[in-house]
Short mmCIF file of C-alpha atoms and ligand atoms in Angstrom, two decimals:
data_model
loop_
_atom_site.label_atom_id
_atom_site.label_comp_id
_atom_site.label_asym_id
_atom_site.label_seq_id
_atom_site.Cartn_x
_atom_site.Cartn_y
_atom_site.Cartn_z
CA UNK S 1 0.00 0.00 0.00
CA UNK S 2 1.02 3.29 -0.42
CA UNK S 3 -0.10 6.63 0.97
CA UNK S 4 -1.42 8.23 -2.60
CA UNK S 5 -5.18 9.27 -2.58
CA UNK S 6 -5.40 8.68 1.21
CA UNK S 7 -7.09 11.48 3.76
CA UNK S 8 -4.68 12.65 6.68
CA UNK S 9 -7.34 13.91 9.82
CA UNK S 10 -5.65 12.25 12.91
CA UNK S 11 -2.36 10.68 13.38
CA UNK S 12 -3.95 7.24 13.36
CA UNK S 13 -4.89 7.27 9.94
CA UNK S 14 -1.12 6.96 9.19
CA UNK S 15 0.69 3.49 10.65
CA UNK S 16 4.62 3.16 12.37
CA UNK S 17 5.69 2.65 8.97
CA UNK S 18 4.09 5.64 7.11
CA UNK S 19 4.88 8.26 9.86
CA UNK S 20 8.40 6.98 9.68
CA UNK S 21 8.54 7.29 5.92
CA UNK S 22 7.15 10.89 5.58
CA UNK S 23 9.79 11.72 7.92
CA UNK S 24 12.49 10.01 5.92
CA UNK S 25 11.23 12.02 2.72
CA UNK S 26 10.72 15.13 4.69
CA UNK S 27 14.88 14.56 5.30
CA UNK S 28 15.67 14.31 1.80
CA UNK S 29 12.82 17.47 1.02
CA UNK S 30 14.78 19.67 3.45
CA UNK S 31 18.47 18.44 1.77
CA UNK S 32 16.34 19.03 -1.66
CA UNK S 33 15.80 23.02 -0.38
CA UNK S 34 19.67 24.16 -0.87
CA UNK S 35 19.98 21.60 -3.93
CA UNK S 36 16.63 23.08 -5.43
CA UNK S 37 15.72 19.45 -6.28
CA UNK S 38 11.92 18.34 -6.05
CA UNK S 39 11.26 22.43 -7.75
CA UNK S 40 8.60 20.55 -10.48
CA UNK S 41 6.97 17.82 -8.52
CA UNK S 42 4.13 18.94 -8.44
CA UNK S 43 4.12 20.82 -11.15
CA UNK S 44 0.23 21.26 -12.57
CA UNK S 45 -1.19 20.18 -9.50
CA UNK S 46 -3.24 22.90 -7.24
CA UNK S 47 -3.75 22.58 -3.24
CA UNK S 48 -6.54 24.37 -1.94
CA UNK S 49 -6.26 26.05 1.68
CA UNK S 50 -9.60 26.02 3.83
CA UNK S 51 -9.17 28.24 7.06
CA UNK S 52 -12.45 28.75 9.04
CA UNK S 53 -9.82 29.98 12.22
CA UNK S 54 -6.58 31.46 12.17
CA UNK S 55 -3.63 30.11 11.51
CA UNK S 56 0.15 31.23 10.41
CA UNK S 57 2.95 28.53 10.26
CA UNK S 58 0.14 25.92 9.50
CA UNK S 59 -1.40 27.31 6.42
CA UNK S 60 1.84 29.62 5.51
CA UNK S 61 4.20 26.41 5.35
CA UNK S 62 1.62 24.14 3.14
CA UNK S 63 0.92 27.02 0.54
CA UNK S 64 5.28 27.46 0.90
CA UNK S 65 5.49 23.89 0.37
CA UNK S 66 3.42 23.27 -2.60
CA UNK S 67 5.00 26.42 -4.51
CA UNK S 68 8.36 24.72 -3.71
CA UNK S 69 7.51 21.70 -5.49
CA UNK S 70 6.30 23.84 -8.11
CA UNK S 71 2.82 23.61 -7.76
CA UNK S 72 -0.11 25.91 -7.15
CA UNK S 73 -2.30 27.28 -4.66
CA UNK S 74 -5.97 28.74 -4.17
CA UNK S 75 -8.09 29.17 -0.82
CA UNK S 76 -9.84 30.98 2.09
CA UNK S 77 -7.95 32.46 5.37
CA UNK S 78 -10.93 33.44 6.92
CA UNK S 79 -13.48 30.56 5.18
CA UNK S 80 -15.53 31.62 8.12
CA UNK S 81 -16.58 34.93 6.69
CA UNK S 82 -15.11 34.68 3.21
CA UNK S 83 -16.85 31.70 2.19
CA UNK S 84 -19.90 30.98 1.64
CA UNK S 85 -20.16 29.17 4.90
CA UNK S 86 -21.10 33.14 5.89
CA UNK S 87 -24.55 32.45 3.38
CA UNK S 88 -25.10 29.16 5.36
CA UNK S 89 -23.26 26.82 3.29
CA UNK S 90 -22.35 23.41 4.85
CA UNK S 91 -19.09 21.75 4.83
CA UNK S 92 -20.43 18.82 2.99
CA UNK S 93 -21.43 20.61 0.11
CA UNK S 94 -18.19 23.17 0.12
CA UNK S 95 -15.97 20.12 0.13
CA UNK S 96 -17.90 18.28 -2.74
CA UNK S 97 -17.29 21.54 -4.29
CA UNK S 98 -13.35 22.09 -3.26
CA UNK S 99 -12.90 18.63 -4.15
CA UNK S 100 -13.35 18.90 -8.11
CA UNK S 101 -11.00 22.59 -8.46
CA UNK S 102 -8.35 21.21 -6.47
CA UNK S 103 -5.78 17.92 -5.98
CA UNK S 104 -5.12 17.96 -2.66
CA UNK S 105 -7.28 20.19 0.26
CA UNK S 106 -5.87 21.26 3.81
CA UNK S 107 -8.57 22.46 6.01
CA UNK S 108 -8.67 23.98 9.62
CA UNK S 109 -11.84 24.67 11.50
CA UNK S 110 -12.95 25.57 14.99
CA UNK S 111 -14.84 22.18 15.53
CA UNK S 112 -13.97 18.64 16.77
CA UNK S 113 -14.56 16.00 13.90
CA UNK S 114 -15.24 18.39 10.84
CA UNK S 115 -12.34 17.16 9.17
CA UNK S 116 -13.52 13.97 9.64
CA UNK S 117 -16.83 14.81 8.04
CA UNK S 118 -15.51 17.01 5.75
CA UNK S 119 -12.94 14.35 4.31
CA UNK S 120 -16.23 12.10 3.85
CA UNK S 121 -17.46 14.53 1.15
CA UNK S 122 -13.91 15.53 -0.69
CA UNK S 123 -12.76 13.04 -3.68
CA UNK S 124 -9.39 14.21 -3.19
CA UNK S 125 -6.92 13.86 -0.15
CA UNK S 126 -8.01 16.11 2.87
CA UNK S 127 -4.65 17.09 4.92
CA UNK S 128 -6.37 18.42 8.20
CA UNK S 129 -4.53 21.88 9.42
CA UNK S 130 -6.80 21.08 13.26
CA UNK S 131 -9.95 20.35 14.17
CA UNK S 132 -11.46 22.16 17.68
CA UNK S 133 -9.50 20.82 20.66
CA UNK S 134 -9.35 17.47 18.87
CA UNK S 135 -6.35 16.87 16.79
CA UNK S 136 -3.42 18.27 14.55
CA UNK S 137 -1.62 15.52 12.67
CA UNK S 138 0.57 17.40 10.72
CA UNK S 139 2.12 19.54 13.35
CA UNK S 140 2.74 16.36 15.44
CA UNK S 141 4.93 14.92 11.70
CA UNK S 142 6.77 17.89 12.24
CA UNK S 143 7.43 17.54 15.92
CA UNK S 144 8.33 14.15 15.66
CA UNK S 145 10.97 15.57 12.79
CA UNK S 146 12.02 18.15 14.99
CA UNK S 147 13.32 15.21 18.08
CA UNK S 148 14.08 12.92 15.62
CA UNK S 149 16.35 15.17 13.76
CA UNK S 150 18.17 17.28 17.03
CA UNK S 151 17.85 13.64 19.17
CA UNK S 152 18.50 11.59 16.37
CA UNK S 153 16.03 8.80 17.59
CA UNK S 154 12.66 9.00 19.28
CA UNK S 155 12.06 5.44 21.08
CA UNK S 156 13.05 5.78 24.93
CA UNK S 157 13.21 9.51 25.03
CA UNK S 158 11.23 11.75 27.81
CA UNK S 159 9.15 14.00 27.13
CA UNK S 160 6.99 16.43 29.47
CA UNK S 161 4.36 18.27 28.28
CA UNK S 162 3.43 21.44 30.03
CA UNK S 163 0.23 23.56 29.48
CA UNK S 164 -3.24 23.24 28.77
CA UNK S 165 -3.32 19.38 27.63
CA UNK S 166 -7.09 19.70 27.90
CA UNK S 167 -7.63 22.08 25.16
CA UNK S 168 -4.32 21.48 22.70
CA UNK S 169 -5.27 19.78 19.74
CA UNK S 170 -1.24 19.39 19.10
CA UNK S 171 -0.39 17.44 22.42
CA UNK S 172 -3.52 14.85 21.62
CA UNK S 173 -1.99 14.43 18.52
CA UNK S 174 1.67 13.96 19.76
CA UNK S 175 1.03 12.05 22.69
CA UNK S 176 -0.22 9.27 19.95
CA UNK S 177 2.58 9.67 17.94
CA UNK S 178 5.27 9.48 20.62
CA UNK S 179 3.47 6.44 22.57
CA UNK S 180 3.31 4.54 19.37
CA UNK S 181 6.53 5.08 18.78
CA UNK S 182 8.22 4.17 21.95
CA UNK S 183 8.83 7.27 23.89
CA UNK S 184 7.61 8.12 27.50
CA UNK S 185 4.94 10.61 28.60
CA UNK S 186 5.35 13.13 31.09
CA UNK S 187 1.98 15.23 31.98
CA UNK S 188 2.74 18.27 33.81
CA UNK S 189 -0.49 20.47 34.01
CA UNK S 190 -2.87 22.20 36.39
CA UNK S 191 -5.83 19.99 37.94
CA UNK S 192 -8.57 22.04 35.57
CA UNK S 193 -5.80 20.91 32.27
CA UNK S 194 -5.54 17.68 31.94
CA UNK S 195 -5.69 15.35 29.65
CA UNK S 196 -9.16 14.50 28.30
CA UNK S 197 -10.30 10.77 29.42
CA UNK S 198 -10.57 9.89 25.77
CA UNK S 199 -6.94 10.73 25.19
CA UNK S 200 -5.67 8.82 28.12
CA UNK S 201 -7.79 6.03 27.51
CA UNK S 202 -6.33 6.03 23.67
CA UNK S 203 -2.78 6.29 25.69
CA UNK S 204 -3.30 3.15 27.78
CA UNK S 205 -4.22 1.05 24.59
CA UNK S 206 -1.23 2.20 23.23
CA UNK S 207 0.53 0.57 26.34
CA UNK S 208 1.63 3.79 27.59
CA UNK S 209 0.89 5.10 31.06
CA UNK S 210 1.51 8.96 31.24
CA UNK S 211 3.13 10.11 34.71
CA UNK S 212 0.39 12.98 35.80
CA UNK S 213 2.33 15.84 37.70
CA UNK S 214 0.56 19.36 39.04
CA UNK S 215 2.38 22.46 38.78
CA UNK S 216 2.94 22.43 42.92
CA UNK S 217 4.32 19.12 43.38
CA UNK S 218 7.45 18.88 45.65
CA UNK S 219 8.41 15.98 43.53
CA UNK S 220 9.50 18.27 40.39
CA UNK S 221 12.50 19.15 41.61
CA UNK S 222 16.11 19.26 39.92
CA UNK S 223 16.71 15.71 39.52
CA UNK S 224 13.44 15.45 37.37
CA UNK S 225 13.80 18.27 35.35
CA UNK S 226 17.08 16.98 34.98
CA UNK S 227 15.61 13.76 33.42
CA UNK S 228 13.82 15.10 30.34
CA UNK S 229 14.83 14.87 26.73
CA UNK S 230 12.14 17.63 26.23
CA UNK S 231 9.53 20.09 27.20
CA UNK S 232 6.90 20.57 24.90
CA UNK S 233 5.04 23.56 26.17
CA UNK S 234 1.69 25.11 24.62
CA UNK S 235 -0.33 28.28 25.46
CA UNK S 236 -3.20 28.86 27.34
CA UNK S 237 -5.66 27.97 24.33
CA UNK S 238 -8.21 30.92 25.32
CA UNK S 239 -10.60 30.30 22.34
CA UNK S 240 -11.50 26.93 23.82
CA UNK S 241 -12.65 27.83 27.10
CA UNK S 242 -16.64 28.44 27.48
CA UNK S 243 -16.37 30.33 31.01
CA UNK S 244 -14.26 33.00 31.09
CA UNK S 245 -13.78 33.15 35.14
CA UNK S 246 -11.93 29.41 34.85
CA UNK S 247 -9.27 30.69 31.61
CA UNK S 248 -8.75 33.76 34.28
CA UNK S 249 -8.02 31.51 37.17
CA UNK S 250 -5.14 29.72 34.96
CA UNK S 251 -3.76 33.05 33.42
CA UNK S 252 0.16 32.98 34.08
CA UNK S 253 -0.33 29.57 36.18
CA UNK S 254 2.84 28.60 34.34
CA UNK S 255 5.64 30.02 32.91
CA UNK S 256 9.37 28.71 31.26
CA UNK S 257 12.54 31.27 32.15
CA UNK S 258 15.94 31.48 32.16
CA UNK S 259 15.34 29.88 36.16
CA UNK S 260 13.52 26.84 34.49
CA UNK S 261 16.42 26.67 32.13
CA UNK S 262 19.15 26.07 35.12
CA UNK S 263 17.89 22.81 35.68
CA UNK S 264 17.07 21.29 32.34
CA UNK S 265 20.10 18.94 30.66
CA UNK S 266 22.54 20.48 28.35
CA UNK S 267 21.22 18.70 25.25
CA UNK S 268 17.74 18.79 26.05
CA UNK S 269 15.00 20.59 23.88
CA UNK S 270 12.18 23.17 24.79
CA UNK S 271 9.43 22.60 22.32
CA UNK S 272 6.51 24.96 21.41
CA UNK S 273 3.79 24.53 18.31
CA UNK S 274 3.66 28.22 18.36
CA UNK S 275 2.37 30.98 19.26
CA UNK S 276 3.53 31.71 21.93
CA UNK S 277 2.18 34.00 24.44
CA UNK S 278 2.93 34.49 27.89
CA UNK S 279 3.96 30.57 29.07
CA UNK S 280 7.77 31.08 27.42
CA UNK S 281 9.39 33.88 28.40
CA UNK S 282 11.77 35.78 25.15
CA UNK S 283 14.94 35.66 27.48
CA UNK S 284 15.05 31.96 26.64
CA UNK S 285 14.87 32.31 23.06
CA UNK S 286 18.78 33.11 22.59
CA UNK S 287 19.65 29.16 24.61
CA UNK S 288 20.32 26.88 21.91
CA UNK S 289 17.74 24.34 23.62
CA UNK S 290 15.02 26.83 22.71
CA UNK S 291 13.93 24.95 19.56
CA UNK S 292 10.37 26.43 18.59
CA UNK S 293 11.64 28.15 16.30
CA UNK S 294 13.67 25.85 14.11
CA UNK S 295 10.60 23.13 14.61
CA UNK S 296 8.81 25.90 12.35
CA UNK S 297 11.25 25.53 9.94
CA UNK S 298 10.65 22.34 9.70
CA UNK S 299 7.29 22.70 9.44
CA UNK S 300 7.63 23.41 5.39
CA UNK S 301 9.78 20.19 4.55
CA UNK S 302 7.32 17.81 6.34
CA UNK S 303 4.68 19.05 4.86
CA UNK S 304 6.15 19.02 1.30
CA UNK S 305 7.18 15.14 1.83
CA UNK S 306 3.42 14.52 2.94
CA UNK S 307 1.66 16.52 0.11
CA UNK S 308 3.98 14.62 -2.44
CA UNK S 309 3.27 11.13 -0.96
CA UNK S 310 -0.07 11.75 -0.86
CA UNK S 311 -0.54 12.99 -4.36
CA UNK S 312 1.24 9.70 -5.35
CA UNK S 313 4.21 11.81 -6.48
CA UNK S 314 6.43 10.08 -4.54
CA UNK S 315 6.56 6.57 -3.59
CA UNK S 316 7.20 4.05 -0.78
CA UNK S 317 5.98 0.60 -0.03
CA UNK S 318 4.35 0.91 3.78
CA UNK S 319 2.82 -1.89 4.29
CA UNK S 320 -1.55 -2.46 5.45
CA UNK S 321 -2.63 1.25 6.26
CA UNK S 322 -3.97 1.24 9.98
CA UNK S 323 -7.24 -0.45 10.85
CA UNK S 324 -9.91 2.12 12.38
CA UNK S 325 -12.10 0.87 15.00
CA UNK S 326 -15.56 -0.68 13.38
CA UNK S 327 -18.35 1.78 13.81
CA UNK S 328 -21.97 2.04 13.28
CA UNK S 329 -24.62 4.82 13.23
CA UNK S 330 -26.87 4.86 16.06
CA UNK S 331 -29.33 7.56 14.79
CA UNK S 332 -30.71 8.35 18.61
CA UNK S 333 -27.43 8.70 20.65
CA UNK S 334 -25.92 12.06 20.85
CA UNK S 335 -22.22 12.68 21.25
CA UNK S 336 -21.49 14.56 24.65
CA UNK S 337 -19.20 16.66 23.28
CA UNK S 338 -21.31 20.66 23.16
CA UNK S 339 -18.24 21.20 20.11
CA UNK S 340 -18.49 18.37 17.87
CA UNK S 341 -19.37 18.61 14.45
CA UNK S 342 -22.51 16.36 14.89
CA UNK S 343 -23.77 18.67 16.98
CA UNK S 344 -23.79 21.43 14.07
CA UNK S 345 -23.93 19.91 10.60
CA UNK S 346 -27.67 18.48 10.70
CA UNK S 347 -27.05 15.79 8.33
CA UNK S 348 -23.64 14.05 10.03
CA UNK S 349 -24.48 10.64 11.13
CA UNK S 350 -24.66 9.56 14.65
CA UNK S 351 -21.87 7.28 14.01
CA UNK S 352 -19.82 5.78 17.24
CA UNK S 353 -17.60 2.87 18.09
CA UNK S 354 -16.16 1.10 21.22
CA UNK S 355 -12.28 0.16 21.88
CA UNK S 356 -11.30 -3.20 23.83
CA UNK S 357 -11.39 -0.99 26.62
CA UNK S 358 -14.44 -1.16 27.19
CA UNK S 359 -16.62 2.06 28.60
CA UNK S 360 -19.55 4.15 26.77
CA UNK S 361 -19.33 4.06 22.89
CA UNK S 362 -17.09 6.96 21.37
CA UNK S 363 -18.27 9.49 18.89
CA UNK S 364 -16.63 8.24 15.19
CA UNK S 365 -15.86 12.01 14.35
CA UNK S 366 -14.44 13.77 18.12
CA UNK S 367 -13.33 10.63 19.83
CA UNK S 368 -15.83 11.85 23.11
CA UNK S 369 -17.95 9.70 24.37
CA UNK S 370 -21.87 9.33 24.51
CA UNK S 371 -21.89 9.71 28.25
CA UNK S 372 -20.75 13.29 29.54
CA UNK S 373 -19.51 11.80 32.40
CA UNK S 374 -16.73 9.63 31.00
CA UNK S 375 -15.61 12.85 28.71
C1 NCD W 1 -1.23 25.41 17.13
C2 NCD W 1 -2.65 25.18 16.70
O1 NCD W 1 -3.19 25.89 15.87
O2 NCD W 1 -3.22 24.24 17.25
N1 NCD W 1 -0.50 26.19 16.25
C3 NCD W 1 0.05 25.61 15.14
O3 NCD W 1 -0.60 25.03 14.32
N2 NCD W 1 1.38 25.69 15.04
C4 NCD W 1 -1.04 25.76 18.54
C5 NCD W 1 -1.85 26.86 19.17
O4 NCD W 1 -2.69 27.50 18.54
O5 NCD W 1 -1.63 27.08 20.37
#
């Protein structure tokens, strides 16, 4: 199998073995940049950019990344308002739309699942840029690129995350990618920021058991900030939050400076999906451990490698693509997620499934379940 015509909407549509080969081609794609190699790859081929929320290095280093390989580019930064979503249009129909003008679509938007039900109605690969608070696949490719690449291997290594792991579609994402691939988990978040249960449930199939820390604990002292690779830090993701008294509570509840930099390893790497607001301070930015911004770089060399493999431009053998979980529509139970897709798009089926873990049945689209309280 290969990855050519496929939809990319959460890291486990891609297996071990295609995540490991999109960041082997994003290798040779960022040696191809000074040898201006790969310049007509995708020559005659158009990528269309679908932004119903803002964005910068996501949608900036796709369109940069399809004119490198010498293709073209059309789209909406503001779909919201520039679209015709503004008249009422639904995703379904703008997709089966998109999906005949362009060869390849990348598509961000402020709810959990629409990528999922967007991808349903586009003929041609959907490359989601985020959904809600759900998921980010391609920014997790390019953190994985980004350890890989200043590590040199990913299996065994430590990683903390710090920040609002309740609301960051790009730690959901990575903590699938890293526990798939062998590395350990390190949760270090307020009590209100934690990881959703659907995510740690996902975690513990994967066979990985994140260590939960609060910000207060006596226990995060020297010795373990001494034993981290990294520390993959996000913002305070203020959009997400539905009463504005809790995001005050957390304002500032967490902060990286030069103090936090004493007791971190030589070698080891402060991560950040960008932007950044007030949780890194700018006096760290000059430590060579301060990666964000060179994971940014990266950003447009990942993404070239996946648009090219999945407009069959490039080739590798992968083996079976991952198996999703069997689902099936269930027309009267209601996801319990207020921000999932279902819960806006009038025709999206009621579709859920179960894991072998047992519990409620899981939305097919946001991963939440049917029971609020398990969310
Ligand atoms: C992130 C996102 O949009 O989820 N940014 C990005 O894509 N690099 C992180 C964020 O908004 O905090």
């Amino acid at each position: 199998m290969s990855l050519a015509g496929r939809h990319l909407v959460s890291i486990k549509d891609l297996s071990d073995a295609e995540i490991e080969a999109v960041l082997a081609l994003a290798e040779e794609m960022e040696a191809s940049l000074t040898q201006a190699r790969h310049t007509s790859l995708c020559q005659g081929r158009i990528m269309a950019t679908l932004f119903y929320e803002p964005s910068t290095r996501t949608r900036l280093s796709f369109e940069a990344a399809m004119l490198r390989l010498g293709g073209r580019v059309i789209g909406f930064a503001e779909a919201a308002t520039a679209s015709s979503a503004a008249k009422g249009e639904s995703i379904a129909d703008a997709l089966r739309v998109l999906g005949g003008y362009a060869d390849v679509v990348v598509m961000r938007h402020p709810q959990d699942g629409s990528t999922r039900l967007a991808a349903e109605h586009c003929a041609v690969p959907l490359i989601s840029g985020g959904d809600g608070g759900h998921e980010h696949p391609t920014q997790t490719l390019l953190d994985l690129y980004t350890i890989r690449r200043e590590h040199g291997y990913i299996q065994g290594q430590r990683v903390a995350f710090l920040g609002d792991l309740l609301h960051a579609r790009t730690m959901h994402s990575l903590a699938y990618g890293l526990a798939r691939l062998g590395a350990q988990i390190v949760c270090i978040a307020p009590q209100e920021l934690r990881f959703p249960r659907y995510v740690l449930e996902d975690l513990r199939l994967y066979g990985c058991n994140p260590e939960e820390h609060s910000l207060e604990e006596p226990t995060l002292d020297a010795s373990f900030w001494q034993s981290l690779d990294a520390l993959y830090v996000t913002r305070l993701q203020r959009e997400r939050f539905s009463r504005p008294e809790e995001l005050a509570a957390l304002e500032g509840s967490y902060r990286i400076t030069p103090r936090t930099l004493e007791h971190l390893r030589r070698d080891a790497l402060i991560l950040h999906p960008l932007p950044r607001t007030t949780e890194v301070d700018p006096a760290v930015d000059g430590d060579p451990r301060a990666a964000y911004f060179r994971q940014a770089a990266y950003g447009m060399p990942v993404r070239m490698a996946l648009i090219a493999l999945l407009l069959g431009l490039a080739k590798v053998e992968t083996g079976e693509p991952p198996q999703a979980h069997p689902s099936e529509e269930h027309p009267n139970l209601e996801c319990s997620n207020p921000r999932c897709i279902t819960r806006s798009e009038p025709y999206a089926p009621h579709r859920f499934y179960r894991t072998q873990g047992g519990g409620a049945p899981r939305c097919y689209y946001c991963d939440y379940y049917t029971e609020a309280a398990h969310a």
